Short mmCIF file of C-alpha atoms in Angstrom, two decimals:
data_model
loop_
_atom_site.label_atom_id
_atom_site.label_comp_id
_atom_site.label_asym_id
_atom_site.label_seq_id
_atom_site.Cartn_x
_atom_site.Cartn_y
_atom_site.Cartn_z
CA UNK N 68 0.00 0.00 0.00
CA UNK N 69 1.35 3.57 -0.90
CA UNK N 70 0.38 6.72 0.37
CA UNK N 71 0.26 9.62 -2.61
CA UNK N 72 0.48 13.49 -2.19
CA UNK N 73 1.63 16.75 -4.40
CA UNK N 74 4.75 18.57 -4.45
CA UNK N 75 4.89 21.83 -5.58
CA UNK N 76 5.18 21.37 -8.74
CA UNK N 77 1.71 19.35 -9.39
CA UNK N 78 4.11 15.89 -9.46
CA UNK N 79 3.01 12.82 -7.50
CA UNK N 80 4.79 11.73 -4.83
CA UNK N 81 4.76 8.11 -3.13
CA UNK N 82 5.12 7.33 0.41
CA UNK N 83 5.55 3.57 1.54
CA UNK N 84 3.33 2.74 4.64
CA UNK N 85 4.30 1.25 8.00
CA UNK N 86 6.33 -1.57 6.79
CA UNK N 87 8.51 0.02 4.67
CA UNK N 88 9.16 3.37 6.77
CA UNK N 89 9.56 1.04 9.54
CA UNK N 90 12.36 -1.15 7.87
CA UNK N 91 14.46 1.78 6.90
CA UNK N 92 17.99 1.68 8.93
CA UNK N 93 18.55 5.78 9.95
CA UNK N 94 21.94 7.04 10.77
CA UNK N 95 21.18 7.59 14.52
CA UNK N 96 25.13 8.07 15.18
CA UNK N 97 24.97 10.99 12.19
CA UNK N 98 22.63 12.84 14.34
CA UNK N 99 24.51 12.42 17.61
CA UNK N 100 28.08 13.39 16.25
CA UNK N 101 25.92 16.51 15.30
CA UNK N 102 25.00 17.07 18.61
CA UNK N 103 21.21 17.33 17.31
CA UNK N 104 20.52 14.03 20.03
CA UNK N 105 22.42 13.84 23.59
CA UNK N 106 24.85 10.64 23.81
CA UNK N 107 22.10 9.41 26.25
CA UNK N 108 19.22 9.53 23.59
CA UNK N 109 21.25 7.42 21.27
CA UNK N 110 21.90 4.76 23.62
CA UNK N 111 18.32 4.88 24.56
CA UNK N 112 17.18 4.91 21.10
CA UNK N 113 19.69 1.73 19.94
CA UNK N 114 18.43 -0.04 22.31
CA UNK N 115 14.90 0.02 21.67
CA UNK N 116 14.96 0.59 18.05
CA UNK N 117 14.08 -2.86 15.80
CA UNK N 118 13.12 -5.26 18.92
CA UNK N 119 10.47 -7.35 19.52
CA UNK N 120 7.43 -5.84 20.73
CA UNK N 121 8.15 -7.84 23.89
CA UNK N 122 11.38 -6.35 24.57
CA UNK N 123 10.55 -3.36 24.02
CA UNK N 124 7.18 -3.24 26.23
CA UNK N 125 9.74 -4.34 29.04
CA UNK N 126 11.83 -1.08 28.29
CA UNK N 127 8.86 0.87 28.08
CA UNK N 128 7.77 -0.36 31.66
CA UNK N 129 10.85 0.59 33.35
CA UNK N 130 12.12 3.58 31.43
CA UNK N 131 9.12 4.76 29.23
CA UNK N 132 9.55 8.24 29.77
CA UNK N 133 13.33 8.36 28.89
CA UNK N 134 12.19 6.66 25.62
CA UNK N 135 9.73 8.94 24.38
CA UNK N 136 11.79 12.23 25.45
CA UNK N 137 14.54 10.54 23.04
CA UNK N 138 12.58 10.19 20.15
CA UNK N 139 10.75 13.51 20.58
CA UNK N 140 14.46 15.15 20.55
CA UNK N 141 14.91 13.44 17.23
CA UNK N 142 11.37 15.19 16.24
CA UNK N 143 12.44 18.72 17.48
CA UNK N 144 15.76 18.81 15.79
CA UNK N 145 15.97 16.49 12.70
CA UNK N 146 14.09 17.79 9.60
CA UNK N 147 14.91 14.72 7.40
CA UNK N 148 11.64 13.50 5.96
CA UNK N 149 13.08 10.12 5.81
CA UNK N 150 13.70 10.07 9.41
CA UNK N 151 10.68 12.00 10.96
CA UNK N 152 8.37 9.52 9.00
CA UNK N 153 10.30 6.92 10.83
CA UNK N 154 10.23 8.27 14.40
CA UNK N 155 6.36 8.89 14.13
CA UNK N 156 5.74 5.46 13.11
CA UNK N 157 7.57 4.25 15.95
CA UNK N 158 6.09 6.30 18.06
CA UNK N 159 2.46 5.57 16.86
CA UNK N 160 2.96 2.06 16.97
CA UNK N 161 4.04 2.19 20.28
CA UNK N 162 0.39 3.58 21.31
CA UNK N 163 -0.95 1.16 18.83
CA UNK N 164 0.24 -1.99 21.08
CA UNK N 165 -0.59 0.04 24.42
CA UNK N 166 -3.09 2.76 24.11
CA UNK N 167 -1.77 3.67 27.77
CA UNK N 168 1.55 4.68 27.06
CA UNK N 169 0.25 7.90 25.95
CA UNK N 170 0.48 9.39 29.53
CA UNK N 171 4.69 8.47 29.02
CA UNK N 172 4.28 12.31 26.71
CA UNK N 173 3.40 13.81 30.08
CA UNK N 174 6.06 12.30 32.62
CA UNK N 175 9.18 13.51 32.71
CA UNK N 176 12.48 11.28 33.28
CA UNK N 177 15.79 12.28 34.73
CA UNK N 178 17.30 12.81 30.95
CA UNK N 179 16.10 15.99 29.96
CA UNK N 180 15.80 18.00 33.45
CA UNK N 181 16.58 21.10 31.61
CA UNK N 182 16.08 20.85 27.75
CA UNK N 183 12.62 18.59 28.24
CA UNK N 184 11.13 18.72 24.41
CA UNK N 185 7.68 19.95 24.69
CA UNK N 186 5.32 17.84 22.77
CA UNK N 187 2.94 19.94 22.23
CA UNK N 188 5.31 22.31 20.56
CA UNK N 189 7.38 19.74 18.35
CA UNK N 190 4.08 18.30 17.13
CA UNK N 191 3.02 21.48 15.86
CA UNK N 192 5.86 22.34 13.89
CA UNK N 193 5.50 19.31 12.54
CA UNK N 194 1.66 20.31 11.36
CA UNK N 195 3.69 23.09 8.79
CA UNK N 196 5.19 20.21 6.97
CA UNK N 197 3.21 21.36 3.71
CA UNK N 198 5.38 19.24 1.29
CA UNK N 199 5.16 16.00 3.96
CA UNK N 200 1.39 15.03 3.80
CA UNK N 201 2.56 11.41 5.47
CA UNK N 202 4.33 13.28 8.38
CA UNK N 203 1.47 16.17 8.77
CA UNK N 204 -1.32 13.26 9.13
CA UNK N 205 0.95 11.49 11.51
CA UNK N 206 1.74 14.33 13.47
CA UNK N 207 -2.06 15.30 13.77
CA UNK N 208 -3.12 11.77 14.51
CA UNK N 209 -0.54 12.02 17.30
CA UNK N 210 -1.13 15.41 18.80
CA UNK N 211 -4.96 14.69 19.42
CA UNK N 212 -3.54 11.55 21.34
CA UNK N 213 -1.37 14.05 23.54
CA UNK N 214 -3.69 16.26 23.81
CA UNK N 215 -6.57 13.78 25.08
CA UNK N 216 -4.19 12.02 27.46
CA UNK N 217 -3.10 14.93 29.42
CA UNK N 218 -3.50 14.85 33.07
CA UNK N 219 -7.36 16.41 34.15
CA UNK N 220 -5.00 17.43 37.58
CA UNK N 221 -2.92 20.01 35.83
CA UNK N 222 -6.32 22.86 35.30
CA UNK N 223 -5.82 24.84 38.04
CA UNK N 224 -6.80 28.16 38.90
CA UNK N 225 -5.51 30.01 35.76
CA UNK N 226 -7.28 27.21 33.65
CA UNK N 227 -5.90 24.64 31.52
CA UNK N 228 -2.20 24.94 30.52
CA UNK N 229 -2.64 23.55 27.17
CA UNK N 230 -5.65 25.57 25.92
CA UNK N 231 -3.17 27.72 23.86
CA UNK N 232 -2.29 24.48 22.08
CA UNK N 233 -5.72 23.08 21.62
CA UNK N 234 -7.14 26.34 20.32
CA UNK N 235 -4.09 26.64 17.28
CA UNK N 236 -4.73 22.98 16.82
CA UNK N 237 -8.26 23.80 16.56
CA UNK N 238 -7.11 26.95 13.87
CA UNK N 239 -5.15 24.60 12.02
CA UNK N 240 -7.56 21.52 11.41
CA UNK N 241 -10.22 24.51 10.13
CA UNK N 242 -7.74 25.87 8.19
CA UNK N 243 -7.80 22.23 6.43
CA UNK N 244 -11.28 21.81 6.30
CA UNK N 245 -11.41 25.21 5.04
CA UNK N 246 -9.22 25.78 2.31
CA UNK N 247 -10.58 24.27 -1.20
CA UNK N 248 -6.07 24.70 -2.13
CA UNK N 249 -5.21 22.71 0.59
CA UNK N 250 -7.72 20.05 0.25
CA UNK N 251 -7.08 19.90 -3.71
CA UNK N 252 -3.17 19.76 -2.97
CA UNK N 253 -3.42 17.16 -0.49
CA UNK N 254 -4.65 13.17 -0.70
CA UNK N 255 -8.07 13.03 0.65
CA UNK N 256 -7.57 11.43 3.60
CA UNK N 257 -6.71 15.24 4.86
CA UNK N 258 -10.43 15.80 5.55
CA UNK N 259 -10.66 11.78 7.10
CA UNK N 260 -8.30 13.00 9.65
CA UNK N 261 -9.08 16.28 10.56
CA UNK N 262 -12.81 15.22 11.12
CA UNK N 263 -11.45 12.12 13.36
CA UNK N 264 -9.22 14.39 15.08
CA UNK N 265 -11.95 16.77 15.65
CA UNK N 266 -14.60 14.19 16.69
CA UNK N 267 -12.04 12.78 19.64
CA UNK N 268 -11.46 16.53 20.98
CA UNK N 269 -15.08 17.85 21.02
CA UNK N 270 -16.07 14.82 23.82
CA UNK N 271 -14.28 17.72 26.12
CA UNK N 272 -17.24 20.06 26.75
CA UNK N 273 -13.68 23.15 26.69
CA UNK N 274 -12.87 22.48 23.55
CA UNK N 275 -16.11 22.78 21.96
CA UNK N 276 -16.71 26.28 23.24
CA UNK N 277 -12.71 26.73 21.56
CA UNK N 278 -13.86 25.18 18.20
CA UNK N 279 -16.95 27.97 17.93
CA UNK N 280 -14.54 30.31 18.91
CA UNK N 281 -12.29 29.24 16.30
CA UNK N 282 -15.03 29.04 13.42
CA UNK N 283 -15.73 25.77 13.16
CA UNK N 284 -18.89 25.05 12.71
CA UNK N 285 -19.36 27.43 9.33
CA UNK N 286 -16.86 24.84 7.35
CA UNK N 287 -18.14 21.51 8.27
CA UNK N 288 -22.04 21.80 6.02
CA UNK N 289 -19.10 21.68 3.40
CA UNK N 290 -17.60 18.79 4.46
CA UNK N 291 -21.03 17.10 5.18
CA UNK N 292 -21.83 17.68 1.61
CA UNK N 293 -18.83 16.31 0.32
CA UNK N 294 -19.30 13.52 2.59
CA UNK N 295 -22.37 13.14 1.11
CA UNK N 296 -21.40 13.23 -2.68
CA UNK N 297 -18.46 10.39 -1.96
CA UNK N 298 -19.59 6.72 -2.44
CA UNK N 299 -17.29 6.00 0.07
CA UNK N 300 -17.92 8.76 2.28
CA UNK N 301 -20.17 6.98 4.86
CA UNK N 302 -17.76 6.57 7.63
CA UNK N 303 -16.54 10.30 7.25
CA UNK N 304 -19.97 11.28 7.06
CA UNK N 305 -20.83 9.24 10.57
CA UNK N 306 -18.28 11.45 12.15
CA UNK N 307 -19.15 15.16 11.03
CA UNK N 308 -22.25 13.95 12.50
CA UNK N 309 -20.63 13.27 15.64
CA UNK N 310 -18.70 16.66 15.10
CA UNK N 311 -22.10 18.50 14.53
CA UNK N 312 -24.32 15.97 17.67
CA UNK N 313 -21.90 17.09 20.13
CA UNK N 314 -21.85 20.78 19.51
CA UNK N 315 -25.19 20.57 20.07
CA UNK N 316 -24.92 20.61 23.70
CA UNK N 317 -23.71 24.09 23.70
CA UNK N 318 -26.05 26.75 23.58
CA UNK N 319 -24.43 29.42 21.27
CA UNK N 320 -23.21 26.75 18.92
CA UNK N 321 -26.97 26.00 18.33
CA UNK N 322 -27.66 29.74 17.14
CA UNK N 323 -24.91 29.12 14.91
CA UNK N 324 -25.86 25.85 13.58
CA UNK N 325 -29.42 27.71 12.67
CA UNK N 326 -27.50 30.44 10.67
CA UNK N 327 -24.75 28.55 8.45
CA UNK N 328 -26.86 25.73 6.66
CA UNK N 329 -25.79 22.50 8.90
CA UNK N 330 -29.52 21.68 9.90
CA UNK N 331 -30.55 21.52 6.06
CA UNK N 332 -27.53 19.07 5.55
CA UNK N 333 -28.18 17.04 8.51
CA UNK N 334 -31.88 17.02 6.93
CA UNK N 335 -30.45 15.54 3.77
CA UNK N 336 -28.24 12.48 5.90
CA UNK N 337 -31.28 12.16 7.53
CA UNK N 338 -33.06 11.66 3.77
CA UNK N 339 -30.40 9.70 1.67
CA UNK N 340 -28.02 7.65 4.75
CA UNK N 341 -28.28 4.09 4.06
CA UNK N 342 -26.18 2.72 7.46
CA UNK N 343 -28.05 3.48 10.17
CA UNK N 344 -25.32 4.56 12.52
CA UNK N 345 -25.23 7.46 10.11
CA UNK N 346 -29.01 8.38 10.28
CA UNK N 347 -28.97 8.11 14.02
CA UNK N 348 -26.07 10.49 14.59
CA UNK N 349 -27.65 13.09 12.43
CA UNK N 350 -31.25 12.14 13.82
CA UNK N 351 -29.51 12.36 17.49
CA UNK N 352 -28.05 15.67 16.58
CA UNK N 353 -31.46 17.26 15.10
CA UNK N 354 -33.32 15.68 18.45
CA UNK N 355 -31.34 17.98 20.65
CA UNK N 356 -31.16 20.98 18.44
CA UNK N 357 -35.38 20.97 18.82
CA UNK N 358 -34.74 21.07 22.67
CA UNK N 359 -33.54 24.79 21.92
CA UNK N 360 -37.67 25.94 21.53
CA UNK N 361 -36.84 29.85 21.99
CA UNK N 362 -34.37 29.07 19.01
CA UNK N 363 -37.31 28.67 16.55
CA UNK N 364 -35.42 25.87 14.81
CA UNK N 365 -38.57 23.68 14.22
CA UNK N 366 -39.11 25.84 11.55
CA UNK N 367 -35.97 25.46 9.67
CA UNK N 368 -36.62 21.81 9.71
CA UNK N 369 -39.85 21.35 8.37
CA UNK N 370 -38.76 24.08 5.78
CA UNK N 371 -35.65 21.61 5.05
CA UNK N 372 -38.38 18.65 4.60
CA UNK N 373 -37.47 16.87 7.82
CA UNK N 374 -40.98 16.30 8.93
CA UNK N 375 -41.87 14.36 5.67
CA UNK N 376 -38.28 12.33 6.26
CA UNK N 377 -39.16 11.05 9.58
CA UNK N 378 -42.83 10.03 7.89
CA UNK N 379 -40.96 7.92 5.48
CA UNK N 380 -38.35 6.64 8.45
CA UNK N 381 -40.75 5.78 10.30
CA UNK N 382 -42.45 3.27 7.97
CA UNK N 383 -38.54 1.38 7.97
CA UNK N 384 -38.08 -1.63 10.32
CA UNK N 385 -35.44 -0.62 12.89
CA UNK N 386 -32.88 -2.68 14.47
CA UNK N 387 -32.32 0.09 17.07
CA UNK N 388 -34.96 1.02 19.31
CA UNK N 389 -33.43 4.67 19.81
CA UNK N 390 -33.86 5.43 16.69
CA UNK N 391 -37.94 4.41 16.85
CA UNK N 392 -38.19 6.96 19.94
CA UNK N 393 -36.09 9.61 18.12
CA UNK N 394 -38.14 9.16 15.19
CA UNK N 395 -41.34 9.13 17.20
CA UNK N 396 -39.84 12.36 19.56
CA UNK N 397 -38.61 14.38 16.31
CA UNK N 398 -41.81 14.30 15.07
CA UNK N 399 -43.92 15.02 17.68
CA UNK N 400 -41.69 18.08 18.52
CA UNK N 401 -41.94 19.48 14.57
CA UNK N 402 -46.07 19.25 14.99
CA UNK N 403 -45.39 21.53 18.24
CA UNK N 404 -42.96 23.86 16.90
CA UNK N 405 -45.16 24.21 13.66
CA UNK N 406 -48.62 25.23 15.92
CA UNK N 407 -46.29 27.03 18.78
CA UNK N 408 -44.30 28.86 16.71
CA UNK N 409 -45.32 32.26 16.67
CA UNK N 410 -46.01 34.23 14.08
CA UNK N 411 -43.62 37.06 15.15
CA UNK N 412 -40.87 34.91 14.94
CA UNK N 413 -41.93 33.79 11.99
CA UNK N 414 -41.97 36.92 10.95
CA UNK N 415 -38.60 38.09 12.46
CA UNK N 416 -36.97 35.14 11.12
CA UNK N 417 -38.25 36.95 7.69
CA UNK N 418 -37.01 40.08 8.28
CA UNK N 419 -33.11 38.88 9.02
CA UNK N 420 -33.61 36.87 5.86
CA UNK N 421 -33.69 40.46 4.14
CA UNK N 422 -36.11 39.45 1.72
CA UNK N 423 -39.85 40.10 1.88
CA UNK N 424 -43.15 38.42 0.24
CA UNK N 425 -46.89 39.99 0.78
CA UNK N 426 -48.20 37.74 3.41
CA UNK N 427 -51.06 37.64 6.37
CA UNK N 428 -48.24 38.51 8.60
CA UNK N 429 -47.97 42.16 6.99
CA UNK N 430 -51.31 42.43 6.19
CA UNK N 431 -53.58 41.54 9.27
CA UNK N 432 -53.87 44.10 11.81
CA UNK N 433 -54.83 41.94 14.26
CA UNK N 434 -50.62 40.96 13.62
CA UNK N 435 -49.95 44.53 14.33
CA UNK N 436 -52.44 44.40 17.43
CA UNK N 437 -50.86 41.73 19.22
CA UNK N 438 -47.19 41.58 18.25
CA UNK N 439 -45.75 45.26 17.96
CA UNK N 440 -44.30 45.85 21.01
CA UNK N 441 -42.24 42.63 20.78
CA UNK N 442 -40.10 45.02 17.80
CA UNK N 443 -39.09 46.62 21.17
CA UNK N 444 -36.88 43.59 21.56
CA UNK N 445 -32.88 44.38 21.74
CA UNK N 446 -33.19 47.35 21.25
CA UNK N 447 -35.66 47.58 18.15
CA UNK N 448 -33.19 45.14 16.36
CA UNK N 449 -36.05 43.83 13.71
CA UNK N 450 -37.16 47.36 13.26
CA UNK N 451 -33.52 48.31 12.62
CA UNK N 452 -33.05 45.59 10.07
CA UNK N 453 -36.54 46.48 8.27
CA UNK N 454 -34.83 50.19 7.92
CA UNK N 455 -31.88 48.96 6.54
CA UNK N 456 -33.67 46.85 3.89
CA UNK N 457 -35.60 50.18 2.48
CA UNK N 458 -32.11 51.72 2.63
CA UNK N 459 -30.05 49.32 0.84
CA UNK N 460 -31.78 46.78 -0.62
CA UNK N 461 -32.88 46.78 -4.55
CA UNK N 462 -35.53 44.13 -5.02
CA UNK N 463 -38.71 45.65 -5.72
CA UNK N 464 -41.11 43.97 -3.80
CA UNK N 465 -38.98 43.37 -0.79
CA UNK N 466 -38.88 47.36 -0.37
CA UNK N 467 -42.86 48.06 -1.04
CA UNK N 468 -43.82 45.44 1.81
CA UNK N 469 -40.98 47.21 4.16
CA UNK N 470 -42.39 50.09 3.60
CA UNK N 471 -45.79 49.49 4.01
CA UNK N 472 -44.21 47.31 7.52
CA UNK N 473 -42.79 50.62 8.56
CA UNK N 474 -46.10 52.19 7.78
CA UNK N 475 -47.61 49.68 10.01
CA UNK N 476 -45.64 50.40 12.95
CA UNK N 477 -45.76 53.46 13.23
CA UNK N 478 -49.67 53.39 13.34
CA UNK N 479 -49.97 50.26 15.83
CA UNK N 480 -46.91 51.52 17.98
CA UNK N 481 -47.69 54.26 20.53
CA UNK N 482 -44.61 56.17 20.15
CA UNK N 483 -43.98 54.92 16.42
CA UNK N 484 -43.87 57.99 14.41
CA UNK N 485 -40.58 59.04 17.02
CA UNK N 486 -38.88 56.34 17.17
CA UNK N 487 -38.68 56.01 12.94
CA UNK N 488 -37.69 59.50 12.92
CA UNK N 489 -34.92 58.95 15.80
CA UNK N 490 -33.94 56.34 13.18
CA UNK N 491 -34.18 58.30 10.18
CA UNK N 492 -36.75 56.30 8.74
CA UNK N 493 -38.75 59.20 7.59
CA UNK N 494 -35.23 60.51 5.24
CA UNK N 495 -34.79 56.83 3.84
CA UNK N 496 -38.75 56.22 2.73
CA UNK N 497 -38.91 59.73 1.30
CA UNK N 498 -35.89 58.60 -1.09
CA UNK N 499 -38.24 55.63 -2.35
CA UNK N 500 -41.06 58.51 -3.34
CA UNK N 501 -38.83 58.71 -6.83
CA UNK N 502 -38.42 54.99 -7.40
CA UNK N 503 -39.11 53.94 -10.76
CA UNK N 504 -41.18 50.93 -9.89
CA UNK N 505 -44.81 52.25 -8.88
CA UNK N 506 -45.82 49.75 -6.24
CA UNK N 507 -42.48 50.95 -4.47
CA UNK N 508 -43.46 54.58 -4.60
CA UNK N 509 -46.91 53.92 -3.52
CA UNK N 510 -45.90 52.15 -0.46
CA UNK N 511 -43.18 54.67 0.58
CA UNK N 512 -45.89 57.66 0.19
CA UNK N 513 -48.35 55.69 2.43
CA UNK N 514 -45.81 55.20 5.01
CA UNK N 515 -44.63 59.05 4.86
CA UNK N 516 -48.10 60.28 5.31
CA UNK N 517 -48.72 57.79 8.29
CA UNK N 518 -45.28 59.94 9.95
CA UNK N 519 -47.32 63.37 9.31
CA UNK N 520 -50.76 62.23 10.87
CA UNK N 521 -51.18 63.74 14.33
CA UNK N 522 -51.86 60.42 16.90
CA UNK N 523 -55.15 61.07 17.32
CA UNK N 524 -55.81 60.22 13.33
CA UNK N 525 -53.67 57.66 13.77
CA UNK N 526 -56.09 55.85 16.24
CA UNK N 527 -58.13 56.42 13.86
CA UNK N 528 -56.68 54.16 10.95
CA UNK N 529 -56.50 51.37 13.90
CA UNK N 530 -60.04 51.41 14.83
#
């Protein structure tokens, strides 16, 4: 098996796999004659290097640290691809046999009391390695494993010590998942292990609130679609969901995940996943984003089709019985969020969409009656939108239903006519009054003549 990437120049470039990088002899006495490895670390490093797993367990048990700060010296000073590939292999097959030995990055032997290579650090350099796909991938594979086996008893009062290193880990796997260069330069088993990487990390409730910082969730819909459009893309597919299901358990991520198009592709692994562990991780994630009710996300759903999905689900035969009570859950949640929903945020959710259709919402006063002191919310925000859409927006019907919304409030809103002159409403409708489009200047010369009506004709128009 061979592992292909691109140099530079566009030419292909092979990498052996395990057995072959493991067979290679490297110069170990080169590198200490350079003084780029202590005497120490290459008698620690002959020692151990090409014995039997059973030998080298035994070394492990009594000297593991020692081991691992010698090969991690190699790592920090050698920049032969040759031998990096070679020390990461070791190093991952070490953690291969014994999962455990992944606290040895943490301990500290008598060998490097002042010059102790920082794994964190060396592994990240390592990430840079843009003409070394083999080494990057290794490298990443192996810093998540640091990362997730650090000791819990070293957050103290100033927090954790190695959140600086999570969150550029965190900058650098979106970078990958992000850049359309990278992930046409590299094989594409970049965005395999990024999403791994990512789906081991998030279990810590920390880093999630580092990857939203960080921008996360805007690139994965991409990668979920790609996922999707890859006949082999189920297993990468099963963990974006994973990615996606547990971000859901943090609040703001949820307001995000309603603004950047992940709930329509979740909708559509819901729709077309044949494995089931992939429709339950994207069911599992939709479940909890419907627990957010204030969020309004019900209606993003059923726009996305979901509700018609689960009717079609739910005539399949199930192994899994979590997936019947999700099914059976999801559902009964859409019906609510369809008849709770109100028609305000309905209507808000229209507003921030900055595009308007006729509707009873604009229309009906008994809207306007019941629902226009709720534009005093954060500080007028929808009403602020709605004036920004008559100032800058250029679709025709869009501006004659925001002005006649304007219009609206300022009749069914006790202090209305002020509060759109505070906001210069009355200087951005009074531009419209030229408009070439006649519905547009219609609407904009109702609205202005609503501002000049004294209040008392104004109660008027509402009775």
């Amino acid at each position: 098996m061979s592992y292909t990437y691109l140099n530079d120049d566009g030419s292909p470039e092979t990498v052996k796999t395990w057995s072959d990088i493991l067979a290679r002899e490297i110069p170990w006495e080169t590198y200490a004659t350079a003084r780029l490895i202590t005497d120490k670390d290459l008698q620690l490093i002959r020692r151990y290097d090409k014995r039997s797993p059973e030998l080298k367990n035994s070394m492990l048990d009594e000297s593991g640290p020692a081991y691992v700060e010698a090969f991690m010296t190699v790592l920090k000073n050698v920049t032969k691809p040759e031998t990096v590939q070679y020390v990461l292999a070791v190093l991952i097959q070490m953690l291969q046999e014994n999962p455990s030995r992944a606290r040895l990055f943490h301990q500290q032997s008598d060998q490097h009391l002042s010059s102790q290579p920082d794994p964190y650090t060396v592994l990240e350099r390592l990430l840079q390695r843009q003409d070394d796909w083999w080494s990057q991938d290794k490298a990443c594979k192996l810093l998540t494993i640091v990362i997730e086996s650090r000791p819990r008893k070293s957050v103290g009062a100033d927090g954790d010590p190695a959140e600086t290193h999570i969150s550029l880990f965190l900058d650098w796997l979106v970078s990958q998942l992000n850049s359309r260069a990278n992930l046409a330069k590299n094989p594409p088993a970049v965005v395999n292990t990024c999403i791994s990487c990512l789906a081991a990390l998030l279990k810590e409730r920390a880093t999630r609130q580092l990857l939203l910082r960080a921008g996360g969730l805007q690139v994965l819909p991409a990668v979920i679609q790609r996922a999707r459009e890859t006949p082999s893309g189920s297993q990468l597919l099963y963990e974006t969901c994973l990615c996606v299901w547990q971000m859901t358990y943090l609040r703001p991520a949820a307001e995000v995940m309603g603004q950047v198009g992940i709930i329509k592709q979740l909708v559509e692994v819901c729709r077309v996943a044949q494995k089931e562990k992939v429709f339950r991780m994207a069911l599992a994630a939709l479940r909890n984003l419907l627990g957010y009710t204030d969020l309004g996300l019900a209606s993003d759903m059923v726009e996305a089709g979901l509700n018609k999905v689960v009717i079609t689900r739910q005539m399949q035969a199930w192994g899994d019985e979590d997936v019947v009570e999700m099914l059976t859950y999801v559902d009964e949640k859409l019906k609510e969020g369809i008849v709770f929903l109100s028609n305000f945020e309905k209507y808000k959710k229209e507003v921030l969409s900055n595009t308007l259709e006729w509707g009873p919402m604009h229309t009906s006063d008994l809207f306007w009656r019941e629902n226009v002191e709720k534009f005093e919310e954060r500080d007028f925000q929808v009403l602020r939108v709605l004036l920004k859409i008559i100032e800058t927006n250029r679709d025709v019907k869009t501006l004659a239903v925001g002005c006649h919304d304007l219009g609206q409030f300022i009749v069914y809103h006790p202090q209305g006519r002020y509060i759109v002159n505070d906001l210069r409403g009355k200087e951005l409708v009074m531009r419209l009054l030229a408009h070439s489009d006649v519905e547009v200047q219609k609407q904009a010369l109702l609205c202005v003549q609503k501002l000049m009506l004294s209040k008392d004709k104004l109660d008027f128009l509402k009775s």
